[in-house]
Amino acid sequence: MNEPRFLPVVPTDHPPACAASLVHDFTPELISVGAHQLCPGCGEPMAIRAVAEAVAELGLTRSCIAVFGIGCSTAFSNNLDIEVVQALHGRAPSVATGITRMRPDVTALTVQGDGDMVNEGLQEVLHAAARGERITCFMLNNGVFGETGGQMTATTVLGQRTKNSPEGRDARHHGHPIRLADLVATLDGAVYVARGAVDTAVNVQRTKRMVLKALQAQKRGFALVEVLTMCPTGWAVDTTRSARYMADHHARIHSMGVLKDTGGGRSR
Amino acid sequence: MSAGTLVIDTEACKGCELCVDACPPAVLVMTTDRVNARGYRHPELLPGCIACKACTAICPDFVFQVYRYHPSEEDTR
Ligand SMILES: Cc1ncc(C[n+]2csc(CCOP(=O)(O)OP(=O)(O)O)c2C)c(N)n1
Ligand code: SF4
Ligand code: SF4
Ligand code: SF4
Ligand SMILES: [Mg+2]
């Protein structure tokens, strides 16, 4: 029996038979095909995709080492067609420092969450930035310890809820959030610092340009791109409302944009 | 009528609906009567795709392949 069809649905189970160009393929070149286990509506895969695409576009695939922190995005560490080193919680900038100091020909990048970078390893990233290490750090900022079940982090903004703080952050009890990119931008060793987001398709494109710039800036010194990502599970917010929730809470305090771009050879 | 079209890997979809909100001409709709093997509803395409790649930029699960019709084909779709 044929089911009733009310909408003129276009067949999408095979490529078009007529003349057409493929303008975007499913999975980026450097990510292995197959389902990953991150939650529905998670923002982290889009950020990882931007990094993987940028590495491929800059021709760095065989000369790049990614150092992963601990968090949900770590699921991608054995899913990427580039060399990956797994660091202890928060220590990725120090591991990346060791890599570029021993192998200046290598592009060293880190992928860390906000809990990893700002709670567990704040001093690692600040000192690496101050020293002007030639590394590029990517921080996926969802304002929550996603992997361990939704606890508040140092970047959770006032009023933003997480699973174990359903009333939202309250300054009287929990203090105030840290704006990591703003902090790093004040350090002289940092040459490129930006904050992107993946809540809209336009912001994903903007973030991709920041990622490209940050990888290129590495020749001059320390670079950081913070990417605001949705965590519908950790915020206990429906996937269809999580992008809006992020724009209304997290992104209000952690504002998007390029915070620093020295553009020249100021730092060592 | 459409400048492009998609291939949708419905089995990879986790039903988050981010693509539906992202599509400028609103030509993606979620199924209401079918789910994939993991139990998720997934998007279907209506005529009018402009091949803008917004759906594939926002999709966390790499579900889309986007095609742009060659100009000669455009008028007829
Ligand atoms: C030294 C140490 N302390 C605590 C943990 C437990 N732990 C694993 S993931 C995680 C939170 C990660 O949060 P975040 O960096 O924000 O990443 P997300 O899961 O949100 O992507 C914690 C605390 C650990 N693995 N190692
Ligand atoms: S808990 Fe949050 S960050 Fe982790 S996979 Fe789920 S949505 Fe993503
Ligand atoms: S390519 Fe653009 S117009 Fe076509 S379905 Fe995707 S978002 Fe909609
Ligand atoms: S954005 Fe991707 S995973 Fe989410 S509903 Fe659309 S196709 Fe499915
Ligand atoms: Mg986090």
Short mmCIF file of C-alpha atoms and ligand atoms in Angstrom, two decimals:
data_model
loop_
_atom_site.label_atom_id
_atom_site.label_comp_id
_atom_site.label_asym_id
_atom_site.label_seq_id
_atom_site.Cartn_x
_atom_site.Cartn_y
_atom_site.Cartn_z
CA MET A 1 0.00 0.00 0.00
CA ASN A 2 1.36 3.43 -0.91
CA GLU A 3 1.50 5.89 1.97
CA PRO A 4 -0.31 9.19 1.34
CA ARG A 5 2.05 11.93 0.16
CA PHE A 6 1.04 15.50 0.73
CA LEU A 7 4.33 17.19 -0.14
CA PRO A 8 6.17 17.03 -3.48
CA VAL A 9 9.30 15.42 -2.01
CA VAL A 10 12.42 15.43 -4.21
CA PRO A 11 14.23 12.05 -4.35
CA THR A 12 17.51 12.36 -2.40
CA ASP A 13 18.78 8.79 -2.22
CA HIS A 14 21.01 9.10 -5.30
CA PRO A 15 23.00 11.84 -7.08
CA PRO A 16 21.12 13.78 -9.79
CA ALA A 17 21.07 12.13 -13.21
CA CYS A 18 21.44 15.42 -15.12
CA ALA A 19 24.48 17.70 -15.36
CA ALA A 20 25.35 18.95 -11.86
CA SER A 21 28.48 19.63 -9.81
CA LEU A 22 29.10 18.32 -6.33
CA VAL A 23 29.64 21.47 -4.28
CA HIS A 24 29.85 19.88 -0.82
CA ASP A 25 30.47 16.27 0.12
CA PHE A 26 29.23 14.47 3.24
CA THR A 27 32.27 14.01 5.42
CA PRO A 28 35.37 16.19 5.15
CA GLU A 29 38.45 14.52 3.73
CA LEU A 30 40.30 14.06 7.02
CA ILE A 31 37.46 12.68 9.14
CA SER A 32 36.72 8.98 8.76
CA VAL A 33 33.32 8.23 7.36
CA GLY A 34 30.85 6.67 9.76
CA ALA A 35 28.70 7.83 12.61
CA HIS A 36 30.36 9.48 15.58
CA GLN A 37 28.80 9.07 19.01
CA LEU A 38 28.28 12.72 19.96
CA CYS A 39 24.73 13.77 20.89
CA PRO A 40 22.10 15.02 18.45
CA GLY A 41 22.54 18.76 17.87
CA CYS A 42 26.03 18.92 19.45
CA GLY A 43 28.10 21.85 18.16
CA GLU A 44 31.50 20.16 18.51
CA PRO A 45 31.46 18.19 15.21
CA MET A 46 31.03 21.43 13.21
CA ALA A 47 34.04 22.97 14.97
CA ILE A 48 36.16 19.83 14.39
CA ARG A 49 35.03 19.84 10.77
CA ALA A 50 36.25 23.46 10.37
CA VAL A 51 39.66 22.48 11.79
CA ALA A 52 39.97 19.34 9.63
CA GLU A 53 38.96 21.21 6.47
CA ALA A 54 41.39 24.04 7.20
CA VAL A 55 44.28 21.62 7.78
CA ALA A 56 43.55 19.95 4.41
CA GLU A 57 43.13 23.28 2.56
CA LEU A 58 46.46 24.59 3.87
CA GLY A 59 48.20 21.37 2.77
CA LEU A 60 49.22 20.56 6.35
CA THR A 61 47.81 17.03 6.48
CA ARG A 62 51.19 15.30 6.65
CA SER A 63 53.01 17.97 8.66
CA CYS A 64 50.52 18.55 11.42
CA ILE A 65 50.10 17.01 14.88
CA ALA A 66 46.86 17.50 16.79
CA VAL A 67 46.98 17.30 20.57
CA PHE A 68 43.59 16.45 22.06
CA GLY A 69 42.42 17.36 25.54
CA ILE A 70 39.77 15.37 27.43
CA GLY A 71 36.10 15.96 26.69
CA CYS A 72 33.37 14.92 24.29
CA SER A 73 35.42 16.07 21.26
CA THR A 74 38.08 13.51 22.20
CA ALA A 75 35.80 11.04 20.39
CA PHE A 76 37.33 12.43 17.19
CA SER A 77 40.92 11.73 18.21
CA ASN A 78 40.91 8.27 16.63
CA ASN A 79 38.67 9.38 13.79
CA LEU A 80 41.04 11.80 12.06
CA ASP A 81 43.48 11.16 9.26
CA ILE A 82 46.21 13.28 10.91
CA GLU A 83 48.66 12.43 13.67
CA VAL A 84 47.06 12.76 17.10
CA VAL A 85 48.56 12.82 20.58
CA GLN A 86 46.30 12.49 23.60
CA ALA A 87 47.22 14.85 26.45
CA LEU A 88 46.25 14.71 30.11
CA HIS A 89 43.32 16.93 31.08
CA GLY A 90 44.23 20.58 30.43
CA ARG A 91 47.85 19.91 29.46
CA ALA A 92 47.56 20.01 25.67
CA PRO A 93 49.32 23.41 25.22
CA SER A 94 52.38 22.05 27.06
CA VAL A 95 52.45 18.87 24.98
CA ALA A 96 52.12 20.98 21.82
CA THR A 97 54.97 23.18 23.08
CA GLY A 98 57.21 20.14 23.34
CA ILE A 99 56.26 19.07 19.83
CA THR A 100 57.01 22.37 18.09
CA ARG A 101 60.21 22.93 20.05
CA MET A 102 61.59 19.55 18.98
CA ARG A 103 60.06 19.66 15.50
CA PRO A 104 59.79 23.29 14.30
CA ASP A 105 58.74 21.96 10.89
CA VAL A 106 55.51 20.58 12.37
CA THR A 107 52.26 22.51 12.80
CA ALA A 108 51.04 21.73 16.32
CA LEU A 109 47.43 22.36 17.22
CA THR A 110 45.35 21.56 20.26
CA VAL A 111 41.64 20.72 20.51
CA GLN A 112 40.27 21.30 24.02
CA GLY A 113 36.96 21.96 25.74
CA ASP A 114 36.28 24.88 28.07
CA GLY A 115 36.46 22.62 31.11
CA ASP A 116 39.74 21.23 29.85
CA MET A 117 41.34 24.56 28.99
CA VAL A 118 39.84 27.00 31.50
CA ASN A 119 39.18 24.83 34.57
CA GLU A 120 41.73 22.06 34.45
CA GLY A 121 44.57 23.69 32.58
CA LEU A 122 44.27 27.48 32.73
CA GLN A 123 47.91 28.07 33.55
CA GLU A 124 49.09 25.86 30.67
CA VAL A 125 47.39 27.97 28.03
CA LEU A 126 48.24 31.31 29.66
CA HIS A 127 51.94 30.51 29.97
CA ALA A 128 52.13 29.04 26.47
CA ALA A 129 50.53 32.24 25.13
CA ALA A 130 52.81 34.48 27.20
CA ARG A 131 55.87 32.58 26.00
CA GLY A 132 54.68 33.05 22.42
CA GLU A 133 54.90 29.34 21.65
CA ARG A 134 54.31 28.61 18.00
CA ILE A 135 51.19 26.55 18.54
CA THR A 136 47.51 27.01 17.64
CA CYS A 137 44.89 26.20 20.27
CA PHE A 138 41.24 25.56 19.54
CA MET A 139 38.86 25.74 22.49
CA LEU A 140 35.34 24.39 22.08
CA ASN A 141 33.41 26.50 24.55
CA ASN A 142 29.97 25.20 25.54
CA GLY A 143 30.07 26.45 29.13
CA VAL A 144 29.68 22.98 30.56
CA PHE A 145 31.61 19.82 31.40
CA GLY A 146 29.71 17.91 28.72
CA GLU A 147 31.37 14.54 28.97
CA THR A 148 31.06 14.13 32.73
CA GLY A 149 27.35 14.88 32.73
CA GLY A 150 26.70 18.62 32.63
CA GLN A 151 28.50 20.42 35.47
CA MET A 152 29.12 24.18 35.41
CA THR A 153 32.54 25.34 34.18
CA ALA A 154 34.56 28.52 34.60
CA THR A 155 33.06 29.90 31.36
CA THR A 156 29.37 29.29 32.21
CA VAL A 157 27.74 32.74 32.12
CA LEU A 158 25.45 34.17 34.80
CA GLY A 159 21.97 32.72 34.41
CA GLN A 160 23.11 29.98 32.04
CA ARG A 161 21.85 26.61 33.17
CA THR A 162 23.58 23.29 33.13
CA LYS A 163 22.25 19.92 34.18
CA ASN A 164 23.61 20.19 37.71
CA SER A 165 22.82 23.90 38.04
CA PRO A 166 19.28 24.05 36.64
CA GLU A 167 18.64 27.48 38.18
CA GLY A 168 21.57 28.89 36.23
CA ARG A 169 24.86 30.36 37.40
CA ASP A 170 24.44 32.69 40.36
CA ALA A 171 27.31 35.12 41.08
CA ARG A 172 26.68 34.96 44.84
CA HIS A 173 27.39 31.25 44.98
CA HIS A 174 29.42 30.47 41.87
CA GLY A 175 31.34 33.63 41.08
CA HIS A 176 31.76 35.10 37.61
CA PRO A 177 32.73 33.54 34.28
CA ILE A 178 36.20 33.80 32.73
CA ARG A 179 36.43 35.16 29.18
CA LEU A 180 39.41 33.12 28.05
CA ALA A 181 40.04 34.61 24.62
CA ASP A 182 39.90 38.14 26.06
CA LEU A 183 42.41 37.13 28.72
CA VAL A 184 44.80 35.53 26.20
CA ALA A 185 44.55 38.56 23.91
CA THR A 186 46.18 40.70 26.63
CA LEU A 187 49.35 38.58 26.51
CA ASP A 188 52.13 39.84 24.23
CA GLY A 189 53.10 36.39 22.96
CA ALA A 190 49.65 35.89 21.39
CA VAL A 191 49.57 36.99 17.75
CA TYR A 192 46.08 35.91 16.73
CA VAL A 193 43.07 35.51 19.02
CA ALA A 194 39.47 35.15 17.86
CA ARG A 195 36.13 33.83 19.01
CA GLY A 196 33.76 32.09 16.62
CA ALA A 197 30.53 30.13 17.00
CA VAL A 198 28.64 27.36 15.23
CA ASP A 199 25.05 28.38 15.99
CA THR A 200 24.28 29.49 12.42
CA ALA A 201 25.59 28.51 8.98
CA VAL A 202 27.02 32.02 8.55
CA ASN A 203 28.88 31.80 11.85
CA VAL A 204 30.27 28.40 10.85
CA GLN A 205 31.76 30.05 7.72
CA ARG A 206 33.18 32.94 9.78
CA THR A 207 34.68 30.48 12.23
CA LYS A 208 36.30 28.55 9.40
CA ARG A 209 38.08 31.73 8.25
CA MET A 210 39.31 32.31 11.82
CA VAL A 211 40.64 28.75 11.98
CA LEU A 212 42.55 29.25 8.70
CA LYS A 213 44.03 32.53 9.97
CA ALA A 214 45.03 30.98 13.29
CA LEU A 215 46.86 28.09 11.63
CA GLN A 216 48.72 30.52 9.36
CA ALA A 217 49.59 32.81 12.30
CA GLN A 218 51.42 29.96 14.01
CA LYS A 219 54.62 30.86 12.17
CA ARG A 220 54.63 34.11 14.15
CA GLY A 221 53.62 32.93 17.60
CA PHE A 222 50.73 31.75 19.72
CA ALA A 223 47.25 31.62 18.20
CA LEU A 224 43.89 30.79 19.79
CA VAL A 225 40.41 30.37 18.38
CA GLU A 226 37.61 29.86 20.84
CA VAL A 227 34.51 28.34 19.23
CA LEU A 228 31.14 28.60 21.00
CA THR A 229 29.37 25.25 20.58
CA MET A 230 25.89 24.08 21.53
CA CYS A 231 25.52 21.38 24.19
CA PRO A 232 21.79 20.61 24.24
CA THR A 233 22.39 17.61 26.52
CA GLY A 234 24.46 19.44 29.12
CA TRP A 235 22.15 22.47 29.14
CA ALA A 236 19.02 20.30 29.13
CA VAL A 237 17.69 22.40 26.25
CA ASP A 238 15.93 20.95 23.20
CA THR A 239 18.14 20.73 20.08
CA THR A 240 15.79 23.02 18.16
CA ARG A 241 16.17 25.72 20.84
CA SER A 242 19.85 25.30 21.68
CA ALA A 243 21.28 27.64 19.01
CA ARG A 244 18.94 30.38 20.19
CA TYR A 245 19.76 29.59 23.82
CA MET A 246 23.44 29.99 23.06
CA ALA A 247 22.94 33.32 21.29
CA ASP A 248 20.86 34.60 24.22
CA HIS A 249 23.17 33.46 27.02
CA HIS A 250 26.69 32.22 26.29
CA ALA A 251 27.34 34.42 23.24
CA ARG A 252 26.17 37.58 25.02
CA ILE A 253 29.15 37.46 27.36
CA HIS A 254 31.63 35.58 25.17
CA SER A 255 31.20 37.84 22.16
CA MET A 256 32.24 36.76 18.69
CA GLY A 257 34.95 38.44 16.68
CA VAL A 258 38.68 38.80 16.10
CA LEU A 259 40.15 40.06 19.38
CA LYS A 260 43.73 40.34 18.21
CA ASP A 261 45.61 40.03 14.93
CA THR A 262 49.12 41.46 14.98
CA GLY A 263 49.38 40.70 11.28
CA GLY A 264 53.16 41.29 11.33
CA GLY A 265 56.19 39.78 13.01
CA ARG A 266 55.87 41.53 16.36
CA SER A 267 56.18 38.45 18.54
CA ARG A 268 59.41 36.44 18.40
CA MET B 1 12.70 25.87 -10.15
CA SER B 2 15.62 24.43 -8.14
CA ALA B 3 19.24 25.53 -8.57
CA GLY B 4 20.49 22.42 -6.84
CA THR B 5 19.68 19.25 -5.00
CA LEU B 6 20.91 17.01 -2.19
CA VAL B 7 21.77 13.45 -1.42
CA ILE B 8 20.63 12.81 2.16
CA ASP B 9 22.28 10.01 4.14
CA THR B 10 19.19 9.48 6.26
CA GLU B 11 20.81 6.70 8.32
CA ALA B 12 23.50 9.11 9.61
CA CYS B 13 20.91 11.65 10.80
CA LYS B 14 20.21 12.15 14.52
CA GLY B 15 17.09 14.24 14.03
CA CYS B 16 18.30 17.48 15.63
CA GLU B 17 16.49 19.68 13.05
CA LEU B 18 19.30 22.27 12.86
CA CYS B 19 19.25 21.96 9.06
CA VAL B 20 15.53 22.77 8.92
CA ASP B 21 16.11 26.08 10.71
CA ALA B 22 19.22 26.85 8.65
CA CYS B 23 17.71 26.41 5.17
CA PRO B 24 17.00 29.91 3.74
CA PRO B 25 14.20 28.89 1.31
CA ALA B 26 12.78 26.48 3.94
CA VAL B 27 12.76 23.47 1.62
CA LEU B 28 13.79 20.93 4.28
CA VAL B 29 11.01 19.25 6.27
CA MET B 30 11.28 16.48 8.85
CA THR B 31 9.52 13.18 8.24
CA THR B 32 6.42 12.67 10.33
CA ASP B 33 5.67 9.09 9.37
CA ARG B 34 9.09 7.41 9.15
CA VAL B 35 12.30 7.11 11.18
CA ASN B 36 15.72 5.69 10.37
CA ALA B 37 17.19 2.47 11.83
CA ARG B 38 18.23 4.30 15.01
CA GLY B 39 14.75 5.72 15.45
CA TYR B 40 15.37 9.31 14.37
CA ARG B 41 13.16 11.39 12.08
CA HIS B 42 15.17 12.86 9.22
CA PRO B 43 14.83 15.70 6.72
CA GLU B 44 13.30 15.45 3.26
CA LEU B 45 13.82 17.92 0.43
CA LEU B 46 11.05 19.89 -1.27
CA PRO B 47 11.56 21.63 -4.64
CA GLY B 48 13.38 24.99 -4.49
CA CYS B 49 16.88 24.15 -3.19
CA ILE B 50 19.33 26.97 -4.02
CA ALA B 51 22.48 24.88 -3.34
CA CYS B 52 23.63 27.38 -0.68
CA LYS B 53 25.27 24.71 1.55
CA ALA B 54 23.75 26.11 4.76
CA CYS B 55 22.33 22.69 5.73
CA THR B 56 25.67 20.97 5.34
CA ALA B 57 27.52 23.74 7.22
CA ILE B 58 25.29 23.30 10.28
CA CYS B 59 24.73 19.52 10.25
CA PRO B 60 26.67 17.87 13.13
CA ASP B 61 26.37 14.44 11.54
CA PHE B 62 27.64 15.07 8.00
CA VAL B 63 24.39 13.92 6.41
CA PHE B 64 24.32 16.03 3.23
CA GLN B 65 25.90 16.06 -0.18
CA VAL B 66 25.01 19.23 -2.11
CA TYR B 67 24.84 19.41 -5.92
CA ARG B 68 24.46 22.52 -8.05
CA TYR B 69 22.78 22.02 -11.43
CA HIS B 70 24.67 23.26 -14.46
CA PRO B 71 23.02 26.44 -15.80
CA SER B 72 21.50 24.68 -18.82
CA GLU B 73 19.61 22.31 -16.52
CA GLU B 74 18.29 24.95 -14.15
CA ASP B 75 15.21 26.15 -16.07
CA THR B 76 13.79 22.71 -16.44
CA ARG B 77 13.79 21.71 -12.76
C1 LIG C 1 42.69 14.89 35.65
C2 LIG C 1 41.28 14.58 35.28
N1 LIG C 1 40.26 15.12 36.00
C3 LIG C 1 38.96 14.91 35.65
C4 LIG C 1 38.67 14.13 34.57
C5 LIG C 1 37.22 13.86 34.20
N2 LIG C 1 36.76 14.59 33.02
C6 LIG C 1 36.70 13.97 31.82
S1 LIG C 1 36.01 14.93 30.64
C7 LIG C 1 35.81 16.18 31.75
C8 LIG C 1 35.13 17.46 31.35
C9 LIG C 1 35.46 17.97 30.01
O1 LIG C 1 34.74 19.13 29.81
P1 LIG C 1 35.10 20.09 28.63
O2 LIG C 1 36.56 20.25 28.51
O3 LIG C 1 34.29 21.33 28.75
O4 LIG C 1 34.65 19.26 27.33
P2 LIG C 1 33.18 18.89 26.82
O5 LIG C 1 32.89 17.53 27.32
O6 LIG C 1 32.25 19.92 27.28
O7 LIG C 1 33.34 18.88 25.34
C10 LIG C 1 36.27 15.85 33.01
C11 LIG C 1 36.19 16.73 34.19
C12 LIG C 1 39.75 13.55 33.85
N3 LIG C 1 39.52 12.79 32.76
N4 LIG C 1 41.03 13.79 34.22
S1 SF4 C 2 27.25 16.20 26.14
FE1 SF4 C 2 27.19 18.14 25.06
S2 SF4 C 2 29.26 18.44 24.23
FE2 SF4 C 2 29.06 16.27 24.79
S3 SF4 C 2 28.42 15.23 22.90
FE3 SF4 C 2 26.56 15.74 24.07
S4 SF4 C 2 25.90 17.73 23.27
FE4 SF4 C 2 28.05 17.43 22.64
S1 SF4 C 3 21.62 23.68 0.07
FE1 SF4 C 3 20.62 25.50 0.96
S2 SF4 C 3 18.63 25.60 -0.07
FE2 SF4 C 3 19.42 23.53 -0.45
S3 SF4 C 3 18.51 22.30 1.20
FE3 SF4 C 3 20.55 22.97 1.91
S4 SF4 C 3 20.13 24.86 3.07
FE4 SF4 C 3 18.29 24.45 1.83
S1 SF4 C 4 21.14 18.81 10.91
FE1 SF4 C 4 21.87 16.79 10.19
S2 SF4 C 4 21.55 15.41 11.95
FE2 SF4 C 4 20.33 17.26 12.33
S3 SF4 C 4 18.27 16.76 11.49
FE3 SF4 C 4 19.41 17.80 9.87
S4 SF4 C 4 20.34 16.13 8.71
FE4 SF4 C 4 19.72 15.26 10.65
MG MG C 5 32.68 21.95 27.67
#
